[in-house]
PDB file of N, CA and C in Angstrom:
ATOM      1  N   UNK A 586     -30.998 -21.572  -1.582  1.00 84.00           N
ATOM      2  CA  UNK A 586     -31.408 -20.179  -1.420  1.00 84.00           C
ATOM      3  C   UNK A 586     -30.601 -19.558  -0.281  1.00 84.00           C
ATOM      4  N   UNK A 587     -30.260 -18.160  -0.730  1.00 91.00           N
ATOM      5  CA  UNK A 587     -29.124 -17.526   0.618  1.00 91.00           C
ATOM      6  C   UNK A 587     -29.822 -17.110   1.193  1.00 91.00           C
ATOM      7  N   UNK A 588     -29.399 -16.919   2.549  1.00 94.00           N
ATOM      8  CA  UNK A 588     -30.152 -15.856   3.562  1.00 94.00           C
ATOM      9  C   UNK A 588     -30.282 -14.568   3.482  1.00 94.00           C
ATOM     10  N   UNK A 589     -31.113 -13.406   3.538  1.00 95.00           N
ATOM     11  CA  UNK A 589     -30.990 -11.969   3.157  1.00 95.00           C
ATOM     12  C   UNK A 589     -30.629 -10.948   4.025  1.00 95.00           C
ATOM     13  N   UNK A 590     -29.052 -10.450   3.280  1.00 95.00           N
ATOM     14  CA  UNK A 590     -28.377  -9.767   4.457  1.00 95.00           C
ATOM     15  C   UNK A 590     -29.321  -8.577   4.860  1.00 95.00           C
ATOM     16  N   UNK A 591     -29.386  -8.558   6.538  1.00 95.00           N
ATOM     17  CA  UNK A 591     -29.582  -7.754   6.893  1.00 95.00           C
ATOM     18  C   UNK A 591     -29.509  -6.359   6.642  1.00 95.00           C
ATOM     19  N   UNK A 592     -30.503  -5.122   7.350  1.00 95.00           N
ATOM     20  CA  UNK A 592     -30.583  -3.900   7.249  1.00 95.00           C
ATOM     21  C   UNK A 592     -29.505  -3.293   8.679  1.00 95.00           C
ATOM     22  N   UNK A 593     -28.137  -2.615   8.071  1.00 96.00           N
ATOM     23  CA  UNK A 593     -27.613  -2.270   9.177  1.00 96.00           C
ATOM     24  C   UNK A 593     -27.988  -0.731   9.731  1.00 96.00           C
ATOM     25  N   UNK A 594     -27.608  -0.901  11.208  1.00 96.00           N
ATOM     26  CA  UNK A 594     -28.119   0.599  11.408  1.00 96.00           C
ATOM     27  C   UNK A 594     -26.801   1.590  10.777  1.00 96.00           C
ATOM     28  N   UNK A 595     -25.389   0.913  11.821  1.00 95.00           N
ATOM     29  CA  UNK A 595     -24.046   1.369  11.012  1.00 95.00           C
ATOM     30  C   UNK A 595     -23.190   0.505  10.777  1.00 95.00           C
ATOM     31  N   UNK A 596     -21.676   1.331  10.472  1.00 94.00           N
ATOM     32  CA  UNK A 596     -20.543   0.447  10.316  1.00 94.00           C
ATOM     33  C   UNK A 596     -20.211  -0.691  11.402  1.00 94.00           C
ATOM     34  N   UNK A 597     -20.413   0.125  12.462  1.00 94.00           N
ATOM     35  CA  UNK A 597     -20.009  -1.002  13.569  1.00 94.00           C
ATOM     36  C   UNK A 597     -21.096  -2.098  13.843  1.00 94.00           C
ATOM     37  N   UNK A 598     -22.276  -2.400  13.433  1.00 95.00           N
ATOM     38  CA  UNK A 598     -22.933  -3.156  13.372  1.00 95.00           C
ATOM     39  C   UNK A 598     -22.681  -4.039  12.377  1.00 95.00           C
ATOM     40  N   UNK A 599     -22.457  -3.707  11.402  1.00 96.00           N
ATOM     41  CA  UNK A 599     -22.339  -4.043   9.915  1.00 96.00           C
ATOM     42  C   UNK A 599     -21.232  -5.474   9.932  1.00 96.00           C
ATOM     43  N   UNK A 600     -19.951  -4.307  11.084  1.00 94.00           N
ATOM     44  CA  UNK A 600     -18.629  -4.872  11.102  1.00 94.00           C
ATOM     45  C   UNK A 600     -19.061  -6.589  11.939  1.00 94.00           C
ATOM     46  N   UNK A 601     -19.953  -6.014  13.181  1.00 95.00           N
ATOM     47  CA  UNK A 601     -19.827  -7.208  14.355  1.00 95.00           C
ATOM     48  C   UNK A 601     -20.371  -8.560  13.012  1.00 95.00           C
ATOM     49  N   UNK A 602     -22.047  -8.115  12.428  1.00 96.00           N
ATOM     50  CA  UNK A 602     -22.131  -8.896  11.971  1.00 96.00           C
ATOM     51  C   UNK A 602     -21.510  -9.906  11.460  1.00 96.00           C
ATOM     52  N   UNK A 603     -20.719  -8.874  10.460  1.00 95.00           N
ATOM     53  CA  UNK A 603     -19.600 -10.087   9.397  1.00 95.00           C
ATOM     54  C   UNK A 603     -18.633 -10.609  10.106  1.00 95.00           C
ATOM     55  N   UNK A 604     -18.377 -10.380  11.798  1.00 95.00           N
ATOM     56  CA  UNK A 604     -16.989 -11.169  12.119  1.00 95.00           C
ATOM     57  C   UNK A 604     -17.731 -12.206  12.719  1.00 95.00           C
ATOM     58  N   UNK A 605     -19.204 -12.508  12.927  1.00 95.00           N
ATOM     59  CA  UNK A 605     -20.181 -13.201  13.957  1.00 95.00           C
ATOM     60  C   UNK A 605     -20.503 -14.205  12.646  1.00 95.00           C
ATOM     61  N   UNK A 606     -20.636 -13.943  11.356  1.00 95.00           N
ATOM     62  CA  UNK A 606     -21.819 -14.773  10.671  1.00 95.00           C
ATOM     63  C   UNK A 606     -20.589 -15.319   9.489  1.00 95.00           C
ATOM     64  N   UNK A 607     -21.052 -16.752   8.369  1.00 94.00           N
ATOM     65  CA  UNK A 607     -20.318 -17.025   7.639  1.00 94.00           C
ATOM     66  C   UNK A 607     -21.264 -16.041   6.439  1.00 94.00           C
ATOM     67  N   UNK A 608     -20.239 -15.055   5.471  1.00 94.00           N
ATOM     68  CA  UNK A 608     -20.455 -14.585   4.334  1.00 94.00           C
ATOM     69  C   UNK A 608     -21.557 -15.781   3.442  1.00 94.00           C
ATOM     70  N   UNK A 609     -20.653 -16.622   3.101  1.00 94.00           N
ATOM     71  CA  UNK A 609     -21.094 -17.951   2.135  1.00 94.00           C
ATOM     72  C   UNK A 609     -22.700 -18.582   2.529  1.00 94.00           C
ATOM     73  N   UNK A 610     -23.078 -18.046   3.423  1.00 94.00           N
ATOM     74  CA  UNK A 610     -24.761 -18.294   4.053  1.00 94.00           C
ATOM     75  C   UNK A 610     -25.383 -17.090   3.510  1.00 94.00           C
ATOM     76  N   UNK A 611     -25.134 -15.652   3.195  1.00 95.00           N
ATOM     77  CA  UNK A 611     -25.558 -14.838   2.429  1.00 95.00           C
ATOM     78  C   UNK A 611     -25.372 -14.311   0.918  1.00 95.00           C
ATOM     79  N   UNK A 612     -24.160 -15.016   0.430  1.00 93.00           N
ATOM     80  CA  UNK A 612     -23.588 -14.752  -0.888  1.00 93.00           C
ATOM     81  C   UNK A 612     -23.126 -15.402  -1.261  1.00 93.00           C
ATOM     82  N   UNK A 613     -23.395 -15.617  -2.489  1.00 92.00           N
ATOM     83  CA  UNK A 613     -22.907 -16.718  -3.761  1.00 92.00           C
ATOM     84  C   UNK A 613     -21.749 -16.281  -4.137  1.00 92.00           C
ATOM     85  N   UNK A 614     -20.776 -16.166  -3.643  1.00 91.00           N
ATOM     86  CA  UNK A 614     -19.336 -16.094  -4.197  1.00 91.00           C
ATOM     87  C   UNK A 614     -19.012 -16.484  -5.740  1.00 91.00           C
ATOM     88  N   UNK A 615     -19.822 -17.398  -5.970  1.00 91.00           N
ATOM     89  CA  UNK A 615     -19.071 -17.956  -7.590  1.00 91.00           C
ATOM     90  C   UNK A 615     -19.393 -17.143  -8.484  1.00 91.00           C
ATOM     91  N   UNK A 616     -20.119 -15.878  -8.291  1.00 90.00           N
ATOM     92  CA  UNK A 616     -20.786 -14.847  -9.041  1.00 90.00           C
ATOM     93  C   UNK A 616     -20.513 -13.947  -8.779  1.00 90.00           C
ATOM     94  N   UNK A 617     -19.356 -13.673  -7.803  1.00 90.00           N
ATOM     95  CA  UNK A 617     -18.254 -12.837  -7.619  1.00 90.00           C
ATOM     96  C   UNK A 617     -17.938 -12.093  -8.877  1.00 90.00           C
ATOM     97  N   UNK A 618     -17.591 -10.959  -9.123  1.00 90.00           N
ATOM     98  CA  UNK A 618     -16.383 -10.295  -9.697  1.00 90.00           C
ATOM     99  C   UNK A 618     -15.467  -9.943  -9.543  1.00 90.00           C
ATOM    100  N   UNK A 619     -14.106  -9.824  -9.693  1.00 88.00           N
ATOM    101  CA  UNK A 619     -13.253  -8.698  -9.454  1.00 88.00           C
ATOM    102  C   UNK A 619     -13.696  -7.601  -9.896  1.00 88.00           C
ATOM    103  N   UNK A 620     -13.717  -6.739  -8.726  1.00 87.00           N
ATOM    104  CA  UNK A 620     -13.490  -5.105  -8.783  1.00 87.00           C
ATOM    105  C   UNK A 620     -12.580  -4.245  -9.019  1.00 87.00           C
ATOM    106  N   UNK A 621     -12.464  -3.126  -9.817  1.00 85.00           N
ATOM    107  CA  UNK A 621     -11.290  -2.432 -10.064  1.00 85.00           C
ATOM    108  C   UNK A 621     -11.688  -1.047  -9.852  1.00 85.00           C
ATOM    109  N   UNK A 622     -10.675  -0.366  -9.195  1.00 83.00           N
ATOM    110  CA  UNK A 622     -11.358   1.465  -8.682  1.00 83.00           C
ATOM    111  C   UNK A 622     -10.185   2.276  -9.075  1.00 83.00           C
ATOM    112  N   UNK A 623      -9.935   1.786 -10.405  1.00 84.00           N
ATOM    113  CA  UNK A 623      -8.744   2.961 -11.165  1.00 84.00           C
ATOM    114  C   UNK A 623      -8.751   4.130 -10.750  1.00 84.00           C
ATOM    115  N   UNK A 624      -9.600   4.902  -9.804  1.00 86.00           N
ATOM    116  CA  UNK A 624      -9.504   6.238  -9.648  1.00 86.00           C
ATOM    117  C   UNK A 624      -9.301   6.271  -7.601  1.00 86.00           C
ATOM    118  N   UNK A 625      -8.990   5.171  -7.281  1.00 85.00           N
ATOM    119  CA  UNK A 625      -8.860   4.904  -5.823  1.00 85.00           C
ATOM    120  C   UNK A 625      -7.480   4.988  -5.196  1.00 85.00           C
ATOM    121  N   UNK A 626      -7.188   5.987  -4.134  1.00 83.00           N
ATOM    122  CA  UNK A 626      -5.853   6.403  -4.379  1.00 83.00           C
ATOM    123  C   UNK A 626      -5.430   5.790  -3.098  1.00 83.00           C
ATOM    124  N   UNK A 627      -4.030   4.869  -2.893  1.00 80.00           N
ATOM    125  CA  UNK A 627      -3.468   3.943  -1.592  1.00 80.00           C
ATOM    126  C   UNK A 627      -3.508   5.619  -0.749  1.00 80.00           C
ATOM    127  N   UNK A 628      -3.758   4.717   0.883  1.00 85.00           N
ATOM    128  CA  UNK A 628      -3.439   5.764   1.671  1.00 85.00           C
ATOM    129  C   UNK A 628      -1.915   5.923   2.126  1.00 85.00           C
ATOM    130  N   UNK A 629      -1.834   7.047   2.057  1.00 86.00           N
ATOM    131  CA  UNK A 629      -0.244   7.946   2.773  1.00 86.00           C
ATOM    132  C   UNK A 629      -0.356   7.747   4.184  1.00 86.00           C
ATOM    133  N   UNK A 630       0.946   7.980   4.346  1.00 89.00           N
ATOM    134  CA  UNK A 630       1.426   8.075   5.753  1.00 89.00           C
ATOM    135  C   UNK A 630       2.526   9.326   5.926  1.00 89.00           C
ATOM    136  N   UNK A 631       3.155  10.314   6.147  1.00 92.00           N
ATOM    137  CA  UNK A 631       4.231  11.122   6.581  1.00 92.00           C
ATOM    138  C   UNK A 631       5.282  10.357   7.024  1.00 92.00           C
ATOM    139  N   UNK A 632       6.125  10.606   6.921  1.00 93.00           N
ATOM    140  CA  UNK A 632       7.643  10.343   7.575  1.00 93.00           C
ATOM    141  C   UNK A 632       8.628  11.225   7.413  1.00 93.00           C
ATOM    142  N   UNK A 633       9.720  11.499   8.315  1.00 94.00           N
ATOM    143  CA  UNK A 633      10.723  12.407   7.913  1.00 94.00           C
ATOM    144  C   UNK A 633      11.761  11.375   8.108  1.00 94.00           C
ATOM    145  N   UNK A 634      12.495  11.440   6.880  1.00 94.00           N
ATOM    146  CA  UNK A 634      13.356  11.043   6.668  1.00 94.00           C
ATOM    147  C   UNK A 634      15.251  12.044   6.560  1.00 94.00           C
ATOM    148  N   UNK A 635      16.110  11.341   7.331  1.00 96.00           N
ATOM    149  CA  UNK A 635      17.233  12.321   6.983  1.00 96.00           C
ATOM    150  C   UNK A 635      18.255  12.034   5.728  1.00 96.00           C
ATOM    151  N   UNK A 636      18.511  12.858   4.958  1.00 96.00           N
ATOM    152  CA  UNK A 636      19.114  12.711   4.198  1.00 96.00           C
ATOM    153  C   UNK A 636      20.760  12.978   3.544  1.00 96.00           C
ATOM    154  N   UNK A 637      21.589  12.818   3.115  1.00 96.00           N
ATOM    155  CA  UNK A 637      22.491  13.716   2.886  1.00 96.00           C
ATOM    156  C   UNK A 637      22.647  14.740   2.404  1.00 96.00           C
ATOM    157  N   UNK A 638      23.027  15.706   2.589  1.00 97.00           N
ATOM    158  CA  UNK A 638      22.426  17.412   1.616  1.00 97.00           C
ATOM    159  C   UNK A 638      22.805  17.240   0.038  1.00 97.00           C
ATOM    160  N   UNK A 639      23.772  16.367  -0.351  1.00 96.00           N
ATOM    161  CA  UNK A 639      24.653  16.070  -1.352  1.00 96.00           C
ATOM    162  C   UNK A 639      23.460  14.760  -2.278  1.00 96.00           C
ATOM    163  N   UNK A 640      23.056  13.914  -1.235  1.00 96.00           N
ATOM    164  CA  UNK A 640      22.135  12.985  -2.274  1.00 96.00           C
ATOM    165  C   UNK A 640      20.697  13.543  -2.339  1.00 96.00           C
ATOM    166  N   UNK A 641      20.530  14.459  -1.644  1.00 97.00           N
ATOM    167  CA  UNK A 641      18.998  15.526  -1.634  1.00 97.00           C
ATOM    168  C   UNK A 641      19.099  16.269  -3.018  1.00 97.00           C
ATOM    169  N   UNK A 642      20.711  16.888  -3.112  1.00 97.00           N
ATOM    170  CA  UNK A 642      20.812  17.768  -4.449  1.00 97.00           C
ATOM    171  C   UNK A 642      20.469  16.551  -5.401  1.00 97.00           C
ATOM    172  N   UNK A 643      21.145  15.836  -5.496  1.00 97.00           N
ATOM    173  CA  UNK A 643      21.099  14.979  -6.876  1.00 97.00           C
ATOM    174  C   UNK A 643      19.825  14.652  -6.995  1.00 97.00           C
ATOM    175  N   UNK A 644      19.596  14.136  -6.104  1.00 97.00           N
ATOM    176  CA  UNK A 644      17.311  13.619  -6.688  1.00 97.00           C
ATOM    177  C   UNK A 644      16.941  14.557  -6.666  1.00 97.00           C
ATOM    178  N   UNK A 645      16.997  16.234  -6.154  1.00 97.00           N
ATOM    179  CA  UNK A 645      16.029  17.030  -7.052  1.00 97.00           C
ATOM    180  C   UNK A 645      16.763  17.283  -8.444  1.00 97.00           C
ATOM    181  N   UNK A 646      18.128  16.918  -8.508  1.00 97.00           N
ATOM    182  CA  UNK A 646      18.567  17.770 -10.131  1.00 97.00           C
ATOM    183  C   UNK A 646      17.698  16.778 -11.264  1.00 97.00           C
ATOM    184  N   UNK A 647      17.936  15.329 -10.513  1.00 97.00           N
ATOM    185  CA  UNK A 647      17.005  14.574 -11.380  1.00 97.00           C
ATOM    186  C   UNK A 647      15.687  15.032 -11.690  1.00 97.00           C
ATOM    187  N   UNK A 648      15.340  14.741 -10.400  1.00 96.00           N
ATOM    188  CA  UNK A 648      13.619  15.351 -10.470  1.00 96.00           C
ATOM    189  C   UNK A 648      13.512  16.580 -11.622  1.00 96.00           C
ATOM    190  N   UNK A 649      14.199  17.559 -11.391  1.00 97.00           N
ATOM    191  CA  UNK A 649      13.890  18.680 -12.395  1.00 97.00           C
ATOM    192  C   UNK A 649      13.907  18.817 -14.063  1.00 97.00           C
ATOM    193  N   UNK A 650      15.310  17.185 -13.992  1.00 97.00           N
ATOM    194  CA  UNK A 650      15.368  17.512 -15.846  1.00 97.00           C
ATOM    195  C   UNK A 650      14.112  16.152 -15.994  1.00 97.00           C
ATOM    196  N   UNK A 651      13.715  15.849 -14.924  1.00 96.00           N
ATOM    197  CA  UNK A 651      12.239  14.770 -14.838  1.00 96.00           C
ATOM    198  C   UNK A 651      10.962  15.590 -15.351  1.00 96.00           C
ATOM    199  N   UNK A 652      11.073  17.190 -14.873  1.00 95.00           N
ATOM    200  CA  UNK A 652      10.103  17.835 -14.312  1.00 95.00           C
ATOM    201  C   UNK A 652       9.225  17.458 -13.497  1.00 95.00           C
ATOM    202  N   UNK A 653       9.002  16.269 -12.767  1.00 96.00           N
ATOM    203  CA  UNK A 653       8.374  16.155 -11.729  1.00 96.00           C
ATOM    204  C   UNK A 653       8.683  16.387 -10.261  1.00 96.00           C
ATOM    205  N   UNK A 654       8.058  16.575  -9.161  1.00 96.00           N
ATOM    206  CA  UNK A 654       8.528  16.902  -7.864  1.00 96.00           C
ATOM    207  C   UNK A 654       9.417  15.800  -7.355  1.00 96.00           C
ATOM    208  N   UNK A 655      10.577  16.246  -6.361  1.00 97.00           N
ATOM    209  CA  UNK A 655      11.432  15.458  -6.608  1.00 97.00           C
ATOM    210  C   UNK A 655      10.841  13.938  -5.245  1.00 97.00           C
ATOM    211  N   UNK A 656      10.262  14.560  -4.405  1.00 95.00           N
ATOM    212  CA  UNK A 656       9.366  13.602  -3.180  1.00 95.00           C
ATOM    213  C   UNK A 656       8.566  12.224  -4.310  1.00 95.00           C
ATOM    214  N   UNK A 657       8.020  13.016  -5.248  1.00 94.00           N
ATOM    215  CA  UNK A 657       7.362  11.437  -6.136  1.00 94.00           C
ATOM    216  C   UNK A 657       8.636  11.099  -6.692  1.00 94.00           C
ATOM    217  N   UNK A 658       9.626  11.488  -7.162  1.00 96.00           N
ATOM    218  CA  UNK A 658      10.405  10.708  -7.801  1.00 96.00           C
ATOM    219  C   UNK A 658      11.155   9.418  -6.446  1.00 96.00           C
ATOM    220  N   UNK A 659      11.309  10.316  -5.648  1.00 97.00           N
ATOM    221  CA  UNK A 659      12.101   9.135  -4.141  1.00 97.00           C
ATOM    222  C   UNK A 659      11.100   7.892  -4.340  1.00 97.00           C
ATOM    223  N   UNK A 660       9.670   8.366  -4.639  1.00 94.00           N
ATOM    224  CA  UNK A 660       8.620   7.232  -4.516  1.00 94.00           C
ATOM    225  C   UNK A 660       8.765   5.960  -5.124  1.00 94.00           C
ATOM    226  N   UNK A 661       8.999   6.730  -6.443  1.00 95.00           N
ATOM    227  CA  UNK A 661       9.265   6.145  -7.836  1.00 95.00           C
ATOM    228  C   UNK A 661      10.535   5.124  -7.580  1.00 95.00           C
ATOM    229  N   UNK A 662      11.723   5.628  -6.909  1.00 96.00           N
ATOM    230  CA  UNK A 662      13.068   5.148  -7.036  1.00 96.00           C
ATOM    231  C   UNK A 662      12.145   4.526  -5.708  1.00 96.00           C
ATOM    232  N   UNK A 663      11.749   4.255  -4.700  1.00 95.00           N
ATOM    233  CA  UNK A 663      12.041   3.476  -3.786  1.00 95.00           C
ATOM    234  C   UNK A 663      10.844   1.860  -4.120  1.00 95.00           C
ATOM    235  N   UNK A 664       9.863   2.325  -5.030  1.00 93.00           N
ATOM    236  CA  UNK A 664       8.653   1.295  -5.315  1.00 93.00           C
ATOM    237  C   UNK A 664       9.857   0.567  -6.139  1.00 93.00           C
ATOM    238  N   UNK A 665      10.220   1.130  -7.198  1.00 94.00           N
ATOM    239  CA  UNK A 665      10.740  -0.121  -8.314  1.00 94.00           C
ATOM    240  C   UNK A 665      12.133  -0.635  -7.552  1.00 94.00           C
ATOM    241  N   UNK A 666      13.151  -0.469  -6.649  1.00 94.00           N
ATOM    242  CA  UNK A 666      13.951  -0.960  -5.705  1.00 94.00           C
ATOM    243  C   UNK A 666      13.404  -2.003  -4.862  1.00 94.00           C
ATOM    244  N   UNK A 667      12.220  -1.628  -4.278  1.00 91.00           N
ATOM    245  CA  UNK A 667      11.610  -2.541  -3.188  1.00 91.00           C
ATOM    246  C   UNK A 667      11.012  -3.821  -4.740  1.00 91.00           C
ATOM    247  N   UNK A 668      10.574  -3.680  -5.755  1.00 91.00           N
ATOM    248  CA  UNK A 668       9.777  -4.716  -6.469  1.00 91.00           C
ATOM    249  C   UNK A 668      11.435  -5.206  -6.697  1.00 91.00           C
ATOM    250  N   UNK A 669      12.456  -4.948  -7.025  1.00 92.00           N
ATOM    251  CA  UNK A 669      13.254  -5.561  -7.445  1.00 92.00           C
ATOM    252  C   UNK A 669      14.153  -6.514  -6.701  1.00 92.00           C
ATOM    253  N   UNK A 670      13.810  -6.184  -5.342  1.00 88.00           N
ATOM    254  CA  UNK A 670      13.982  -7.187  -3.841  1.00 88.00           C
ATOM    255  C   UNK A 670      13.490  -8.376  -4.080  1.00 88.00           C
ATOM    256  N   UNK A 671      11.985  -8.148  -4.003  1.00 86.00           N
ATOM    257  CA  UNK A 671      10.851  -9.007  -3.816  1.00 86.00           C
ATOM    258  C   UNK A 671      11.304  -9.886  -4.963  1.00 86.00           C
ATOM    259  N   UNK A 672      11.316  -9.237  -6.303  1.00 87.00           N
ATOM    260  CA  UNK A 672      11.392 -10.474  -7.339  1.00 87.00           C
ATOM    261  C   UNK A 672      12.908 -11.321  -7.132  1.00 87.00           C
ATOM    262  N   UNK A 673      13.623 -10.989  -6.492  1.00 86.00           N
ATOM    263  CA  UNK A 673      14.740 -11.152  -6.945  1.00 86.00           C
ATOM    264  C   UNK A 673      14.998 -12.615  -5.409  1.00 86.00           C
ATOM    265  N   UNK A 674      14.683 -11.789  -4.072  1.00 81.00           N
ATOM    266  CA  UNK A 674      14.664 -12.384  -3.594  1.00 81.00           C
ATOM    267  C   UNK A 674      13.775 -13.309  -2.270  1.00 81.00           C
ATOM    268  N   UNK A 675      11.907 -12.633  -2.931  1.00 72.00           N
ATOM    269  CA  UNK A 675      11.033 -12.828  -1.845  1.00 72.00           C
ATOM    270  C   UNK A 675      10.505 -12.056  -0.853  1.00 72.00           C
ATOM    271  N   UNK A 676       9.802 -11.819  -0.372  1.00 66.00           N
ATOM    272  CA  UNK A 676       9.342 -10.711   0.399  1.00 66.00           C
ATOM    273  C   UNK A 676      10.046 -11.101   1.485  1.00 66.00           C
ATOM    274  N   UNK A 677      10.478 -12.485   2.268  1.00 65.00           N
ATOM    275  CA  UNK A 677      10.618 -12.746   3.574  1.00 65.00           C
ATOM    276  C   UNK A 677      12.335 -13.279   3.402  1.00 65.00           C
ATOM    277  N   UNK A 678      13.031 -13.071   1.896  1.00 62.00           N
ATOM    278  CA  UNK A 678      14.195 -13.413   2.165  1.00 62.00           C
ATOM    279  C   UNK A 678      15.129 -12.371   1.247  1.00 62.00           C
ATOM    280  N   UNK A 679      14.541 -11.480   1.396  1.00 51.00           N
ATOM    281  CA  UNK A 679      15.353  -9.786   1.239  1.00 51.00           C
ATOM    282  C   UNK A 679      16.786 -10.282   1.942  1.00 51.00           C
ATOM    283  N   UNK A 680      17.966  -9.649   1.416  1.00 54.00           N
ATOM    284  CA  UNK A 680      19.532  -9.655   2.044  1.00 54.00           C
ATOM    285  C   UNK A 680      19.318  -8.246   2.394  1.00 54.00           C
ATOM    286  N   UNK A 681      20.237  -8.655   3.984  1.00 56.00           N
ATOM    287  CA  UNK A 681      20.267  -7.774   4.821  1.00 56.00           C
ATOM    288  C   UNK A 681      21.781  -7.176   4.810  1.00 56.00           C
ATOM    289  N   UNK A 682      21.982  -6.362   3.254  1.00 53.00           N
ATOM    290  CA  UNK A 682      23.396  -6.154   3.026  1.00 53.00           C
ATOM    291  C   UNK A 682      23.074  -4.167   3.338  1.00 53.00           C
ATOM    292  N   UNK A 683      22.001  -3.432   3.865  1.00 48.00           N
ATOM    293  CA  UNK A 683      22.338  -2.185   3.975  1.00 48.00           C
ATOM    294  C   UNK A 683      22.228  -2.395   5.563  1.00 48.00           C
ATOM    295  N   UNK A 684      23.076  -1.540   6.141  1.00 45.00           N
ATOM    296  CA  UNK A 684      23.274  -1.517   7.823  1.00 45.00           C
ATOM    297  C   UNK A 684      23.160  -0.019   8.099  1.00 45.00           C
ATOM    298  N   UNK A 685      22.145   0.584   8.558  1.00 45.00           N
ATOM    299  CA  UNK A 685      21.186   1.596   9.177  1.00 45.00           C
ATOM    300  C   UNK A 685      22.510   2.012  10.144  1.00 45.00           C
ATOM    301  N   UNK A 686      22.614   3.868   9.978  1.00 42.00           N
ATOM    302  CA  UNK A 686      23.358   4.295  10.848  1.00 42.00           C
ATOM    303  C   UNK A 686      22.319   3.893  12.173  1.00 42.00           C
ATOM    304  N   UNK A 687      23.399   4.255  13.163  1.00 43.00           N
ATOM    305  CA  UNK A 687      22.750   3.853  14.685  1.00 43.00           C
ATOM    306  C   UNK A 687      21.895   5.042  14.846  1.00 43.00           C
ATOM    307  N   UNK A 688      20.563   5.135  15.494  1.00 42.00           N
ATOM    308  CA  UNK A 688      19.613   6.538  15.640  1.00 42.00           C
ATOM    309  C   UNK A 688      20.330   7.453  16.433  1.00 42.00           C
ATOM    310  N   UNK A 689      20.457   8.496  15.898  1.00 36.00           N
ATOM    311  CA  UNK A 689      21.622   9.964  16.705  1.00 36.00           C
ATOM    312  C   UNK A 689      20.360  10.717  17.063  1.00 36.00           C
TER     313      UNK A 689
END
């Protein structure tokens, strides 16, 4: 028989608990599910990035006969580039063949 999780007042109580107590003393894990939140969107971050005015034109000309905005398309081109690293050569043994202008 598990123990019955507590009534929290908040998050930060909630939090201390679970870093203080073992889960597996309140929950049967083997009756687990995976969860899925198809409508749960990763969080953003901002960055400015500089670009060349010349490779800025070309990803929006793309973007446009895309019709999509040309910022999701960079997304697009930079997710399936980065998966094609990873598969190709590992998350931790990526080649270090692009060399970053020096910060101006």
């Amino acid at each position: 028989m598990k123990k019955k999780i507590p009534k929290f007042a908040n998050e930060d109580a909630e939090r201390k608990f679970w870093a203080e107590h073992d889960s597996t003393e309140y929950i049967d894990w083997s009756k687990a599910r995976r969860a899925v939140f198809p409508n749960l969107k990763p969080s953003t971050k901002a960055i400015f990035l500089r670009l060349p005015e010349s490779l800025l034109e070309q990803l929006k000309l793309l973007a446009h006969k895309r019709d999509v905005p040309y910022q999701s398309l960079l997304k697009v081109f930079l997710a399936e580039r980065i998966e094609q690293e990873f598969e190709q050569h590992g998350p931790g043994n990526a080649p270090r063949s692009f060399k970053p202008h020096p910060i101006s």
